[in-house]
Amino acid sequence: MTLLVCSTCPRYDRRHSGHFGQALKQAIAQDPRHIPVRSVACLGGCPDDGVVALDGPGMARVRFTRLEPGDAPAVITAALAHAKSATGNPDAWTVPAQIADRLSSVTTKRVPLPGTEAPPPTNTHTPIP
């Protein structure tokens, strides 16, 4: 599971750019449920500030906007629920009520059709004697 935190929010307020990510990461660090956090330059939630996304291999990416550092406990709860679900889709887990109205995007990942997976790479290099 990956909790992605925007490190540029609020992106268009030069004097405060980056403050959201720093404050949210500090709030998350205070919570006893230790989860990994990754800072990213932008999560595409602009013009709404306070953006985080939940993601994982083969799982839907779920983005929230307009969050504040006080939402850290709800964000952690959402991240843990997302990680426990099979698909990451919010229909498969309970979005905390505190941040449910700020769910701004769900991006499902394409799953290869059976029989269309790429074959494993083969070594085509000729060894040099």
Tab-separated table of C-alpha atoms in Angstrom, residues 41-127:
chain	number	residue	atom	x	y	z
A	41	ALA	CA	5.311	16.609	-6.720
A	42	CYS	CA	1.675	16.702	-7.825
A	43	LEU	CA	-1.319	14.382	-7.747
A	44	GLY	CA	-3.435	16.319	-10.241
A	45	GLY	CA	-6.054	17.596	-7.818
A	46	CYS	CA	-5.559	21.248	-8.695
A	47	PRO	CA	-7.232	23.661	-8.289
A	48	ASP	CA	-8.336	21.924	-5.068
A	49	ASP	CA	-5.536	21.798	-2.494
A	50	GLY	CA	-4.851	19.179	0.140
A	51	VAL	CA	-4.430	16.145	-2.110
A	52	VAL	CA	-3.542	12.570	-1.206
A	53	ALA	CA	-3.922	9.330	-3.117
A	54	LEU	CA	-4.087	5.697	-2.057
A	55	ASP	CA	-2.478	3.252	-4.450
A	56	GLY	CA	-1.014	-0.201	-4.731
A	57	PRO	CA	0.042	-2.707	-7.370
A	58	GLY	CA	-2.995	-3.796	-9.390
A	59	MET	CA	-5.312	-1.696	-7.224
A	60	ALA	CA	-7.460	1.321	-7.996
A	61	ARG	CA	-5.865	4.675	-7.228
A	62	VAL	CA	-8.182	6.662	-4.961
A	63	ARG	CA	-7.635	10.418	-4.657
A	64	PHE	CA	-8.956	12.798	-2.005
A	65	THR	CA	-8.828	16.605	-2.187
A	66	ARG	CA	-9.427	19.524	0.170
A	67	LEU	CA	-7.883	17.644	3.097
A	68	GLU	CA	-6.271	19.245	6.126
A	69	PRO	CA	-3.734	17.919	8.644
A	70	GLY	CA	-6.594	17.260	11.080
A	71	ASP	CA	-7.864	14.645	8.634
A	72	ALA	CA	-4.761	12.471	9.213
A	73	PRO	CA	-6.572	9.804	11.327
A	74	ALA	CA	-9.258	9.384	8.656
A	75	VAL	CA	-6.627	9.277	5.904
A	76	ILE	CA	-4.748	6.520	7.757
A	77	THR	CA	-7.975	4.565	8.280
A	78	ALA	CA	-8.756	4.881	4.570
A	79	ALA	CA	-5.226	3.823	3.581
A	80	LEU	CA	-5.373	0.712	5.757
A	81	ALA	CA	-8.834	-0.220	4.452
A	82	HIS	CA	-7.702	0.335	0.853
A	83	ALA	CA	-4.683	-1.918	1.438
A	84	LYS	CA	-6.837	-4.730	2.864
A	85	SER	CA	-9.261	-4.700	-0.056
A	86	ALA	CA	-8.718	-6.903	-3.097
A	87	THR	CA	-9.232	-4.166	-5.686
A	88	GLY	CA	-8.715	-0.837	-3.915
A	89	ASN	CA	-12.063	0.300	-5.305
A	90	PRO	CA	-13.975	2.270	-2.632
A	91	ASP	CA	-16.988	0.014	-3.211
A	92	ALA	CA	-14.909	-2.761	-1.598
A	93	TRP	CA	-14.081	-0.873	1.620
A	94	THR	CA	-15.613	1.752	3.864
A	95	VAL	CA	-14.473	5.309	3.204
A	96	PRO	CA	-14.323	7.175	6.529
A	97	ALA	CA	-17.297	9.549	6.830
A	98	GLN	CA	-14.989	12.449	7.764
A	99	ILE	CA	-13.429	12.454	4.263
A	100	ALA	CA	-16.063	10.687	2.131
A	101	ASP	CA	-17.302	13.932	0.590
A	102	ARG	CA	-13.754	14.763	-0.516
A	103	LEU	CA	-13.157	11.627	-2.566
A	104	SER	CA	-12.371	13.250	-5.906
A	105	SER	CA	-11.168	10.490	-8.211
A	106	VAL	CA	-11.003	6.715	-8.614
A	107	THR	CA	-8.746	5.384	-11.342
A	108	THR	CA	-8.936	1.678	-12.016
A	109	LYS	CA	-5.994	0.002	-13.662
A	110	ARG	CA	-6.348	-2.135	-16.710
A	111	VAL	CA	-6.018	-5.833	-16.119
A	112	PRO	CA	-4.644	-7.871	-19.031
A	113	LEU	CA	-7.147	-10.171	-20.677
A	114	PRO	CA	-6.398	-13.870	-20.163
A	115	GLY	CA	-3.821	-15.018	-22.700
A	116	THR	CA	-2.611	-11.496	-23.522
A	117	GLU	CA	0.088	-11.221	-20.891
A	118	ALA	CA	3.493	-10.426	-22.326
A	119	PRO	CA	5.895	-13.387	-22.370
A	120	PRO	CA	8.857	-13.199	-20.015
A	121	PRO	CA	11.930	-11.530	-21.489
A	122	THR	CA	14.515	-13.775	-23.074
A	123	ASN	CA	18.239	-13.234	-23.176
A	124	THR	CA	19.177	-12.446	-26.778
A	125	HIS	CA	22.707	-11.258	-26.042
A	126	THR	CA	25.637	-13.262	-27.361
A	127	PRO	CA	28.272	-13.739	-24.679
